[in-house]
mmCIF file of C-alpha atoms in Angstrom:
data_model
loop_
_atom_site.group_PDB
_atom_site.id
_atom_site.type_symbol
_atom_site.label_atom_id
_atom_site.label_comp_id
_atom_site.label_asym_id
_atom_site.label_seq_id
_atom_site.Cartn_x
_atom_site.Cartn_y
_atom_site.Cartn_z
ATOM 1 C CA UNK A 53 2.573 -21.311 -13.333
ATOM 2 C CA UNK A 54 4.871 -19.413 -11.788
ATOM 3 C CA UNK A 55 4.744 -22.211 -9.044
ATOM 4 C CA UNK A 56 5.797 -24.721 -11.782
ATOM 5 C CA UNK A 57 8.142 -22.943 -13.466
ATOM 6 C CA UNK A 58 10.515 -22.795 -10.552
ATOM 7 C CA UNK A 59 9.674 -25.734 -9.067
ATOM 8 C CA UNK A 60 11.027 -27.347 -12.303
ATOM 9 C CA UNK A 61 13.945 -25.910 -11.764
ATOM 10 C CA UNK A 62 14.764 -26.717 -8.432
ATOM 11 C CA UNK A 63 13.861 -30.442 -8.850
ATOM 12 C CA UNK A 64 16.542 -30.752 -12.154
ATOM 13 C CA UNK A 65 19.170 -31.087 -9.059
ATOM 14 C CA UNK A 66 17.218 -34.114 -7.725
ATOM 15 C CA UNK A 67 20.671 -35.382 -6.893
ATOM 16 C CA UNK A 68 20.552 -32.704 -4.217
ATOM 17 C CA UNK A 69 17.119 -32.265 -3.334
ATOM 18 C CA UNK A 70 17.606 -35.804 -2.110
ATOM 19 C CA UNK A 71 20.705 -35.919 0.009
ATOM 20 C CA UNK A 72 19.709 -35.272 3.151
ATOM 21 C CA UNK A 73 21.983 -32.173 3.999
ATOM 22 C CA UNK A 74 22.936 -31.410 7.958
ATOM 23 C CA UNK A 75 22.135 -28.288 8.930
ATOM 24 C CA UNK A 76 24.436 -25.625 10.380
ATOM 25 C CA UNK A 77 23.295 -24.208 13.185
ATOM 26 C CA UNK A 78 23.708 -22.554 15.955
ATOM 27 C CA UNK A 79 21.835 -22.781 19.131
ATOM 28 C CA UNK A 80 20.264 -19.703 20.845
ATOM 29 C CA UNK A 81 18.128 -19.703 24.173
ATOM 30 C CA UNK A 82 14.506 -17.325 23.177
ATOM 31 C CA UNK A 83 13.770 -14.929 26.163
ATOM 32 C CA UNK A 84 10.565 -14.663 27.561
ATOM 33 C CA UNK A 85 10.870 -10.567 28.146
ATOM 34 C CA UNK A 86 9.339 -8.548 25.345
ATOM 35 C CA UNK A 87 12.344 -6.465 24.062
ATOM 36 C CA UNK A 88 11.594 -2.847 23.076
ATOM 37 C CA UNK A 89 12.240 -1.234 20.302
ATOM 38 C CA UNK A 90 13.535 2.373 19.363
ATOM 39 C CA UNK A 91 13.485 1.959 16.151
ATOM 40 C CA UNK A 92 15.548 4.636 14.217
ATOM 41 C CA UNK A 93 16.821 5.604 11.211
ATOM 42 C CA UNK A 94 19.328 3.874 8.374
ATOM 43 C CA UNK A 95 22.043 5.999 7.445
ATOM 44 C CA UNK A 96 21.526 6.862 3.394
ATOM 45 C CA UNK A 97 23.319 5.114 0.935
ATOM 46 C CA UNK A 98 23.095 1.440 -0.422
ATOM 47 C CA UNK A 99 24.960 -1.151 1.744
ATOM 48 C CA UNK A 100 27.347 -3.423 -0.543
ATOM 49 C CA UNK A 101 25.801 -1.655 -3.758
ATOM 50 C CA UNK A 102 21.925 -2.801 -3.262
ATOM 51 C CA UNK A 103 20.110 -0.461 -3.720
ATOM 52 C CA UNK A 104 17.430 1.297 -1.138
ATOM 53 C CA UNK A 105 15.575 3.862 -2.272
ATOM 54 C CA UNK A 106 13.358 3.909 0.961
ATOM 55 C CA UNK A 107 16.540 3.855 3.354
ATOM 56 C CA UNK A 108 15.236 1.224 5.127
ATOM 57 C CA UNK A 109 17.589 -0.955 6.909
ATOM 58 C CA UNK A 110 18.858 -4.238 5.227
ATOM 59 C CA UNK A 111 19.251 -7.083 6.904
ATOM 60 C CA UNK A 112 23.258 -9.075 6.744
ATOM 61 C CA UNK A 113 23.011 -12.186 5.670
ATOM 62 C CA UNK A 114 19.782 -12.825 3.604
ATOM 63 C CA UNK A 115 18.744 -16.041 1.633
ATOM 64 C CA UNK A 116 21.347 -17.155 -0.985
ATOM 65 C CA UNK A 117 18.320 -17.834 -3.525
ATOM 66 C CA UNK A 118 14.556 -16.303 -3.724
ATOM 67 C CA UNK A 119 12.585 -15.294 0.024
ATOM 68 C CA UNK A 120 9.479 -17.369 -0.318
ATOM 69 C CA UNK A 121 7.862 -16.329 3.328
ATOM 70 C CA UNK A 122 9.055 -13.511 6.425
ATOM 71 C CA UNK A 123 7.332 -14.511 9.698
ATOM 72 C CA UNK A 124 7.946 -12.604 12.754
ATOM 73 C CA UNK A 125 7.767 -13.891 16.216
ATOM 74 C CA UNK A 126 4.777 -13.284 17.647
ATOM 75 C CA UNK A 127 6.431 -11.899 21.151
ATOM 76 C CA UNK A 128 9.758 -10.867 20.522
ATOM 77 C CA UNK A 129 11.724 -9.112 17.312
ATOM 78 C CA UNK A 130 13.151 -12.149 16.028
ATOM 79 C CA UNK A 131 12.296 -12.862 12.075
ATOM 80 C CA UNK A 132 12.181 -15.885 9.949
ATOM 81 C CA UNK A 133 12.897 -15.726 6.698
ATOM 82 C CA UNK A 134 12.712 -19.324 3.573
ATOM 83 C CA UNK A 135 13.963 -19.254 0.346
ATOM 84 C CA UNK A 136 13.731 -21.830 -2.287
ATOM 85 C CA UNK A 137 17.275 -22.836 -1.949
ATOM 86 C CA UNK A 138 18.179 -26.380 -1.991
ATOM 87 C CA UNK A 139 21.630 -27.144 -1.149
ATOM 88 C CA UNK A 140 21.867 -24.737 1.644
ATOM 89 C CA UNK A 141 19.835 -23.623 4.395
ATOM 90 C CA UNK A 142 16.601 -22.289 3.628
ATOM 91 C CA UNK A 143 15.027 -21.555 6.600
ATOM 92 C CA UNK A 144 16.992 -18.699 8.650
ATOM 93 C CA UNK A 145 16.577 -16.859 11.476
ATOM 94 C CA UNK A 146 17.239 -13.049 12.624
ATOM 95 C CA UNK A 147 17.767 -11.357 15.432
ATOM 96 C CA UNK A 148 16.254 -7.367 15.168
ATOM 97 C CA UNK A 149 18.330 -4.856 17.579
ATOM 98 C CA UNK A 150 17.025 -1.975 18.563
ATOM 99 C CA UNK A 151 18.992 -0.002 16.880
ATOM 100 C CA UNK A 152 17.397 -1.835 13.354
ATOM 101 C CA UNK A 153 20.647 -4.391 13.436
ATOM 102 C CA UNK A 154 19.144 -7.591 12.127
ATOM 103 C CA UNK A 155 21.873 -10.252 13.135
ATOM 104 C CA UNK A 156 21.828 -14.080 11.866
ATOM 105 C CA UNK A 157 21.124 -16.002 15.020
ATOM 106 C CA UNK A 158 20.483 -19.809 13.212
ATOM 107 C CA UNK A 159 19.438 -21.685 10.355
ATOM 108 C CA UNK A 160 18.100 -24.626 9.358
ATOM 109 C CA UNK A 161 17.741 -26.832 6.271
ATOM 110 C CA UNK A 162 14.813 -28.444 4.385
ATOM 111 C CA UNK A 163 15.947 -31.211 2.058
ATOM 112 C CA UNK A 164 13.882 -29.142 -0.880
ATOM 113 C CA UNK A 165 12.931 -25.689 -1.375
ATOM 114 C CA UNK A 166 10.574 -23.939 1.286
ATOM 115 C CA UNK A 167 7.372 -22.199 0.708
ATOM 116 C CA UNK A 168 6.167 -21.263 4.388
ATOM 117 C CA UNK A 169 6.948 -20.519 7.142
ATOM 118 C CA UNK A 170 4.577 -19.581 10.804
ATOM 119 C CA UNK A 171 5.324 -19.140 14.204
ATOM 120 C CA UNK A 172 3.629 -20.824 17.413
ATOM 121 C CA UNK A 173 1.780 -18.989 20.010
ATOM 122 C CA UNK A 174 4.800 -18.332 22.432
ATOM 123 C CA UNK A 175 7.159 -17.661 19.720
ATOM 124 C CA UNK A 176 9.416 -20.686 20.960
ATOM 125 C CA UNK A 177 8.995 -22.520 17.659
ATOM 126 C CA UNK A 178 8.764 -22.168 13.907
ATOM 127 C CA UNK A 179 6.977 -24.014 11.150
ATOM 128 C CA UNK A 180 8.114 -24.293 7.645
ATOM 129 C CA UNK A 181 7.031 -26.249 4.900
ATOM 130 C CA UNK A 182 7.501 -26.859 1.301
ATOM 131 C CA UNK A 183 8.603 -29.290 -1.652
ATOM 132 C CA UNK A 184 9.241 -31.889 0.238
ATOM 133 C CA UNK A 185 6.024 -32.282 0.847
ATOM 134 C CA UNK A 186 6.598 -31.970 4.764
ATOM 135 C CA UNK A 187 6.567 -29.314 7.733
ATOM 136 C CA UNK A 188 8.866 -29.465 10.086
ATOM 137 C CA UNK A 189 9.248 -28.017 13.788
ATOM 138 C CA UNK A 190 12.256 -25.944 14.374
ATOM 139 C CA UNK A 191 12.279 -25.690 18.162
ATOM 140 C CA UNK A 192 14.498 -22.715 19.406
ATOM 141 C CA UNK A 193 15.351 -23.663 22.374
ATOM 142 C CA UNK A 194 16.774 -27.338 21.807
ATOM 143 C CA UNK A 195 17.243 -26.569 18.504
ATOM 144 C CA UNK A 196 15.479 -30.149 17.316
ATOM 145 C CA UNK A 197 14.436 -29.651 13.737
ATOM 146 C CA UNK A 198 11.069 -32.683 13.522
ATOM 147 C CA UNK A 199 8.630 -33.357 11.012
ATOM 148 C CA UNK A 200 5.104 -32.811 12.225
ATOM 149 C CA UNK A 201 3.013 -32.826 9.333
ATOM 150 C CA UNK A 202 3.152 -34.723 5.663
ATOM 151 C CA UNK A 203 0.913 -34.452 2.253
ATOM 152 C CA UNK A 204 1.098 -35.841 -1.180
ATOM 153 C CA UNK A 205 2.591 -32.651 -2.779
ATOM 154 C CA UNK A 206 4.414 -29.438 -1.920
ATOM 155 C CA UNK A 207 2.849 -27.747 1.038
ATOM 156 C CA UNK A 208 2.557 -23.989 -0.017
ATOM 157 C CA UNK A 209 0.783 -22.485 3.468
ATOM 158 C CA UNK A 210 1.398 -23.150 6.960
ATOM 159 C CA UNK A 211 -0.713 -21.075 9.919
ATOM 160 C CA UNK A 212 -0.624 -21.760 13.623
ATOM 161 C CA UNK A 213 -4.014 -21.771 14.923
ATOM 162 C CA UNK A 214 -3.276 -20.823 18.504
ATOM 163 C CA UNK A 215 -7.075 -20.366 20.055
ATOM 164 C CA UNK A 216 -7.688 -24.251 18.838
ATOM 165 C CA UNK A 217 -3.866 -25.557 19.319
ATOM 166 C CA UNK A 218 -3.808 -26.666 15.760
ATOM 167 C CA UNK A 219 -1.707 -26.160 13.131
ATOM 168 C CA UNK A 220 -3.246 -26.057 9.493
ATOM 169 C CA UNK A 221 -1.304 -26.946 6.203
ATOM 170 C CA UNK A 222 -2.706 -26.179 2.768
ATOM 171 C CA UNK A 223 -0.995 -28.019 -0.151
ATOM 172 C CA UNK A 224 -0.794 -27.994 -4.182
ATOM 173 C CA UNK A 225 -2.300 -31.879 -3.262
ATOM 174 C CA UNK A 226 -5.380 -30.589 -2.547
ATOM 175 C CA UNK A 227 -6.417 -31.005 0.698
ATOM 176 C CA UNK A 228 -5.922 -28.800 3.631
ATOM 177 C CA UNK A 229 -4.989 -30.892 7.158
ATOM 178 C CA UNK A 230 -5.208 -29.676 10.604
ATOM 179 C CA UNK A 231 -2.445 -31.154 12.414
ATOM 180 C CA UNK A 232 -2.265 -31.514 16.748
ATOM 181 C CA UNK A 233 2.032 -31.746 16.507
ATOM 182 C CA UNK A 234 1.802 -34.311 18.851
ATOM 183 C CA UNK A 235 0.478 -37.050 17.094
ATOM 184 C CA UNK A 236 1.748 -38.103 13.578
ATOM 185 C CA UNK A 237 -1.532 -38.250 12.100
ATOM 186 C CA UNK A 238 -3.841 -35.638 10.945
ATOM 187 C CA UNK A 239 -6.844 -34.519 13.386
ATOM 188 C CA UNK A 240 -8.882 -33.458 10.071
ATOM 189 C CA UNK A 241 -8.250 -33.794 6.327
ATOM 190 C CA UNK A 242 -10.308 -31.397 4.464
ATOM 191 C CA UNK A 243 -10.634 -31.733 0.409
ATOM 192 C CA UNK A 244 -10.211 -28.438 -1.498
ATOM 193 C CA UNK A 245 -11.496 -27.923 -4.887
ATOM 194 C CA UNK A 246 -8.312 -27.534 -6.210
ATOM 195 C CA UNK A 247 -4.467 -26.851 -5.460
ATOM 196 C CA UNK A 248 -3.630 -24.728 -2.281
ATOM 197 C CA UNK A 249 -2.403 -21.187 -3.630
ATOM 198 C CA UNK A 250 -3.276 -18.392 -0.449
ATOM 199 C CA UNK A 251 -4.346 -19.015 3.258
ATOM 200 C CA UNK A 252 -5.627 -17.124 6.274
ATOM 201 C CA UNK A 253 -7.071 -17.170 8.968
ATOM 202 C CA UNK A 254 -8.733 -14.757 11.913
ATOM 203 C CA UNK A 255 -10.149 -16.918 13.861
ATOM 204 C CA UNK A 256 -12.592 -18.367 13.811
ATOM 205 C CA UNK A 257 -12.549 -17.262 9.912
ATOM 206 C CA UNK A 258 -10.486 -19.734 7.441
ATOM 207 C CA UNK A 259 -9.983 -18.948 4.053
ATOM 208 C CA UNK A 260 -8.362 -20.215 1.321
ATOM 209 C CA UNK A 261 -7.809 -19.206 -2.236
ATOM 210 C CA UNK A 262 -7.106 -21.867 -4.934
ATOM 211 C CA UNK A 263 -5.921 -22.192 -8.512
ATOM 212 C CA UNK A 264 -9.123 -21.892 -10.829
ATOM 213 C CA UNK A 265 -10.187 -18.812 -8.505
ATOM 214 C CA UNK A 266 -12.142 -21.010 -5.903
ATOM 215 C CA UNK A 267 -12.858 -19.241 -2.782
ATOM 216 C CA UNK A 268 -13.227 -21.363 0.356
ATOM 217 C CA UNK A 269 -14.438 -19.754 3.459
ATOM 218 C CA UNK A 270 -14.991 -21.669 6.158
ATOM 219 C CA UNK A 271 -16.093 -21.304 10.299
ATOM 220 C CA UNK A 272 -13.446 -22.704 12.156
ATOM 221 C CA UNK A 273 -16.144 -23.956 14.610
ATOM 222 C CA UNK A 274 -17.128 -26.309 12.032
ATOM 223 C CA UNK A 275 -13.667 -26.951 10.136
ATOM 224 C CA UNK A 276 -15.352 -30.275 7.968
ATOM 225 C CA UNK A 277 -17.748 -28.035 5.631
ATOM 226 C CA UNK A 278 -16.682 -24.715 3.650
ATOM 227 C CA UNK A 279 -19.035 -21.543 5.532
ATOM 228 C CA UNK A 280 -19.108 -20.664 1.754
ATOM 229 C CA UNK A 281 -17.532 -21.252 -1.870
ATOM 230 C CA UNK A 282 -17.577 -19.011 -4.330
ATOM 231 C CA UNK A 283 -14.946 -18.195 -7.156
ATOM 232 C CA UNK A 284 -13.190 -14.870 -6.491
ATOM 233 C CA UNK A 285 -14.690 -11.537 -7.742
ATOM 234 C CA UNK A 286 -11.046 -11.190 -10.186
ATOM 235 C CA UNK A 287 -10.440 -12.492 -13.026
ATOM 236 C CA UNK A 288 -7.437 -13.582 -12.306
ATOM 237 C CA UNK A 289 -5.048 -16.283 -10.609
ATOM 238 C CA UNK A 290 -5.481 -15.630 -6.825
ATOM 239 C CA UNK A 291 -1.850 -14.916 -5.321
ATOM 240 C CA UNK A 292 -2.848 -13.897 -1.614
ATOM 241 C CA UNK A 293 -5.442 -13.453 0.903
ATOM 242 C CA UNK A 294 -6.088 -11.632 4.184
ATOM 243 C CA UNK A 295 -8.520 -12.097 6.293
ATOM 244 C CA UNK A 296 -10.337 -8.884 8.315
ATOM 245 C CA UNK A 297 -8.649 -8.579 11.471
ATOM 246 C CA UNK A 298 -12.217 -8.083 12.550
ATOM 247 C CA UNK A 299 -13.439 -11.328 10.868
ATOM 248 C CA UNK A 300 -16.276 -10.037 8.779
ATOM 249 C CA UNK A 301 -14.256 -10.555 5.759
ATOM 250 C CA UNK A 302 -10.881 -10.704 3.890
ATOM 251 C CA UNK A 303 -8.983 -9.475 1.016
ATOM 252 C CA UNK A 304 -8.164 -11.257 -2.118
ATOM 253 C CA UNK A 305 -5.111 -9.967 -4.513
ATOM 254 C CA UNK A 306 -4.478 -11.442 -7.921
ATOM 255 C CA UNK A 307 -1.436 -11.698 -10.469
ATOM 256 C CA UNK A 308 -3.678 -8.817 -12.470
ATOM 257 C CA UNK A 309 -2.653 -5.872 -10.052
ATOM 258 C CA UNK A 310 -6.226 -5.635 -8.807
ATOM 259 C CA UNK A 311 -7.253 -6.508 -4.818
ATOM 260 C CA UNK A 312 -10.463 -7.310 -4.006
ATOM 261 C CA UNK A 313 -12.270 -6.439 -0.469
ATOM 262 C CA UNK A 314 -15.161 -9.190 0.095
ATOM 263 C CA UNK A 315 -17.448 -9.538 3.370
ATOM 264 C CA UNK A 316 -18.571 -12.581 4.430
ATOM 265 C CA UNK A 317 -21.980 -11.971 5.016
ATOM 266 C CA UNK A 318 -24.262 -11.360 2.406
ATOM 267 C CA UNK A 319 -25.746 -8.078 4.436
ATOM 268 C CA UNK A 320 -22.529 -6.442 3.964
ATOM 269 C CA UNK A 321 -21.947 -7.033 0.567
ATOM 270 C CA UNK A 322 -22.916 -3.619 -0.367
ATOM 271 C CA UNK A 323 -19.276 -3.132 1.238
ATOM 272 C CA UNK A 324 -17.568 -5.069 -1.205
ATOM 273 C CA UNK A 325 -15.438 -3.708 -4.454
ATOM 274 C CA UNK A 326 -12.280 -3.721 -5.961
ATOM 275 C CA UNK A 327 -9.247 -1.773 -6.984
ATOM 276 C CA UNK A 328 -6.708 -1.877 -9.406
ATOM 277 C CA UNK A 329 -3.099 -1.120 -7.583
ATOM 278 C CA UNK A 330 0.912 -2.313 -9.250
ATOM 279 C CA UNK A 331 0.748 -0.820 -12.029
ATOM 280 C CA UNK A 332 2.829 1.086 -13.958
ATOM 281 C CA UNK A 333 0.851 3.098 -17.257
ATOM 282 C CA UNK A 334 0.569 -0.555 -19.376
ATOM 283 C CA UNK A 335 2.302 -3.134 -17.186
ATOM 284 C CA UNK A 336 0.437 -4.536 -14.402
ATOM 285 C CA UNK A 337 1.908 -6.557 -11.776
ATOM 286 C CA UNK A 338 1.115 -9.104 -9.561
ATOM 287 C CA UNK A 339 0.421 -8.274 -5.786
ATOM 288 C CA UNK A 340 2.540 -10.806 -3.948
ATOM 289 C CA UNK A 341 1.215 -10.498 -0.390
ATOM 290 C CA UNK A 342 -1.461 -8.892 1.678
ATOM 291 C CA UNK A 343 -0.601 -8.455 5.324
ATOM 292 C CA UNK A 344 -2.480 -6.317 8.070
ATOM 293 C CA UNK A 345 -0.994 -3.352 10.095
ATOM 294 C CA UNK A 346 -2.051 -5.248 13.446
ATOM 295 C CA UNK A 347 -2.904 -2.222 15.628
ATOM 296 C CA UNK A 348 -4.573 0.087 13.244
ATOM 297 C CA UNK A 349 -6.492 -2.558 10.980
ATOM 298 C CA UNK A 350 -5.223 -0.605 7.873
ATOM 299 C CA UNK A 351 -3.040 -2.930 5.103
ATOM 300 C CA UNK A 352 0.026 -3.312 2.933
ATOM 301 C CA UNK A 353 0.225 -4.943 -0.560
ATOM 302 C CA UNK A 354 3.684 -5.613 -2.077
ATOM 303 C CA UNK A 355 3.672 -6.127 -6.168
ATOM 304 C CA UNK A 356 5.687 -7.690 -8.642
ATOM 305 C CA UNK A 357 6.741 -4.098 -9.691
ATOM 306 C CA UNK A 358 9.294 -3.589 -5.953
ATOM 307 C CA UNK A 359 6.127 -1.370 -4.562
ATOM 308 C CA UNK A 360 4.784 -1.569 -1.635
ATOM 309 C CA UNK A 361 1.764 0.551 -0.829
ATOM 310 C CA UNK A 362 0.052 1.286 2.482
ATOM 311 C CA UNK A 363 -4.200 1.036 2.176
ATOM 312 C CA UNK A 364 -7.591 1.648 3.998
ATOM 313 C CA UNK A 365 -9.910 -0.255 2.762
ATOM 314 C CA UNK A 366 -12.861 1.791 5.302
ATOM 315 C CA UNK A 367 -12.122 4.977 3.151
ATOM 316 C CA UNK A 368 -11.107 3.105 0.132
ATOM 317 C CA UNK A 369 -7.746 5.354 0.010
ATOM 318 C CA UNK A 370 -3.855 4.624 -0.057
ATOM 319 C CA UNK A 371 -2.278 6.240 2.676
ATOM 320 C CA UNK A 372 1.672 5.933 1.198
ATOM 321 C CA UNK A 373 3.372 4.846 -1.555
ATOM 322 C CA UNK A 374 7.087 4.022 -1.396
ATOM 323 C CA UNK A 375 9.904 4.459 -3.694
ATOM 324 C CA UNK A 376 10.300 1.367 -6.415
ATOM 325 C CA UNK A 377 12.649 -1.355 -5.728
ATOM 326 C CA UNK A 378 15.114 -2.896 -8.207
ATOM 327 C CA UNK A 379 13.379 -5.965 -8.547
ATOM 328 C CA UNK A 380 9.976 -7.596 -7.461
ATOM 329 C CA UNK A 381 8.822 -7.810 -3.735
ATOM 330 C CA UNK A 382 7.310 -11.877 -2.909
ATOM 331 C CA UNK A 383 6.650 -11.393 0.475
ATOM 332 C CA UNK A 384 6.616 -8.671 3.973
ATOM 333 C CA UNK A 385 5.172 -8.684 7.402
ATOM 334 C CA UNK A 386 4.829 -6.086 10.179
ATOM 335 C CA UNK A 387 6.262 -7.434 13.360
ATOM 336 C CA UNK A 388 4.227 -7.865 16.437
ATOM 337 C CA UNK A 389 3.603 -3.753 17.587
ATOM 338 C CA UNK A 390 3.227 -3.058 13.958
ATOM 339 C CA UNK A 391 6.714 -0.891 14.254
ATOM 340 C CA UNK A 392 8.418 -2.413 11.871
ATOM 341 C CA UNK A 393 7.465 -3.814 8.072
ATOM 342 C CA UNK A 394 10.141 -6.551 6.723
ATOM 343 C CA UNK A 395 10.256 -7.191 3.013
ATOM 344 C CA UNK A 396 11.776 -9.266 0.896
ATOM 345 C CA UNK A 397 13.518 -7.935 -2.700
ATOM 346 C CA UNK A 398 14.069 -10.872 -4.606
ATOM 347 C CA UNK A 399 13.680 -12.238 -8.384
ATOM 348 C CA UNK A 400 9.503 -14.108 -7.988
ATOM 349 C CA UNK A 401 10.035 -16.647 -11.013
ATOM 350 C CA UNK A 402 7.251 -14.816 -12.769
ATOM 351 C CA UNK A 403 9.532 -15.097 -15.935
ATOM 352 C CA UNK A 404 10.989 -18.596 -15.363
ATOM 353 C CA UNK A 405 14.798 -19.087 -15.656
ATOM 354 C CA UNK A 406 15.432 -17.378 -18.650
ATOM 355 C CA UNK A 407 14.805 -13.679 -17.196
ATOM 356 C CA UNK A 408 18.579 -12.497 -16.612
ATOM 357 C CA UNK A 409 17.176 -11.850 -12.723
ATOM 358 C CA UNK A 410 16.940 -15.233 -11.948
ATOM 359 C CA UNK A 411 20.786 -15.750 -11.961
ATOM 360 C CA UNK A 412 21.446 -12.266 -10.278
ATOM 361 C CA UNK A 413 21.965 -13.774 -6.837
ATOM 362 C CA UNK A 414 20.573 -9.863 -5.571
ATOM 363 C CA UNK A 415 18.066 -11.486 -2.844
ATOM 364 C CA UNK A 416 17.672 -8.845 0.019
ATOM 365 C CA UNK A 417 15.615 -8.369 3.306
ATOM 366 C CA UNK A 418 14.555 -4.692 4.154
ATOM 367 C CA UNK A 419 13.411 -3.718 7.865
ATOM 368 C CA UNK A 420 10.728 -0.503 7.419
ATOM 369 C CA UNK A 421 9.741 1.560 10.512
ATOM 370 C CA UNK A 422 6.830 2.049 9.808
ATOM 371 C CA UNK A 423 5.416 6.030 11.190
ATOM 372 C CA UNK A 424 1.882 6.535 12.276
ATOM 373 C CA UNK A 425 0.957 8.954 9.032
ATOM 374 C CA UNK A 426 1.555 5.788 7.180
ATOM 375 C CA UNK A 427 -0.770 3.503 8.544
ATOM 376 C CA UNK A 428 -3.409 5.421 10.918
ATOM 377 C CA UNK A 429 -6.521 5.194 9.129
ATOM 378 C CA UNK A 430 -8.406 8.549 7.539
ATOM 379 C CA UNK A 431 -11.840 9.433 7.632
ATOM 380 C CA UNK A 432 -13.388 8.922 3.930
ATOM 381 C CA UNK A 433 -13.831 13.205 4.169
ATOM 382 C CA UNK A 434 -10.205 13.236 3.863
ATOM 383 C CA UNK A 435 -9.706 10.785 0.768
ATOM 384 C CA UNK A 436 -6.744 11.516 -1.972
ATOM 385 C CA UNK A 437 -5.085 9.665 -4.104
ATOM 386 C CA UNK A 438 -6.116 6.679 -6.594
ATOM 387 C CA UNK A 439 -8.205 4.408 -5.810
#
């Protein structure tokens, strides 16, 4: 599958992956007061010849390999990006200014490709995990980079759960582990039916999507046992999941250009539905990432067609389709107040290393100034566009 193709490419250079490389870092102090944002429009045109069809802000000094995750600080406009690089910095932090400019602040490095990232609740530390089978904690004030979690296979996802002060990690070793990051051993290990491909938390709801289309739903008041075990309503491999902000359900995105809207309780099953997206005539593309807007509860999907769309699940309509970029969009994330949507434009390795895009070196991050008209819910009576 996709991950296997990409990982095999990285590990062909095992002589690099197993040599510890000192991180090239600059220490910076994380401020405690929120930064007010007034996000204006960028200048038209492409920077450094990179196509920018949505006229969004382009981040300077992006990762030098495929971007695997983007995560915003919960307290400031700091953005962390991770990537598939194995011989250079693969955890990078940027500060986004009020004028839309993103300034590189510091970087750290794992000894293998990094697949995921998450911030702690107060924005003082970043967690990152990947193909070295570890999760590391980066203390931004002291610049200490220490291991806090270990698996027997690559770590695909990690989430900090502030309500219980634990880090949860999902791995291709078919386990879910909960960590008190002050302790060397997991507080709890949960066996999964297959490899973890997707993970989302909206406390107390936790949803895991695994290989072979398994969906595991947990109530974190009893994290040892799944509240529900079911098969994905979509016929093809799960790529991403996103728990509803109201805890009543979750979204599932697949490699076959579909999204399922599923509710946890049977009493709400009548509201379940699926819809097609990220398609161009006969061409069908993967839904790579789904994120909910932190204010309005609408959501965005990112696809391998190079498009991101805003949706309203309650009125069953697309709110806005953005212009097509020149490469897949593997990941995206809203900042804490939903005024900025960061997205990566980068090869997703869906066609392996033989695709010309694999060696193009075009890995970019853009910052989209979100408007209320793009993400505000609409009543069902105003529904327009393709469902």
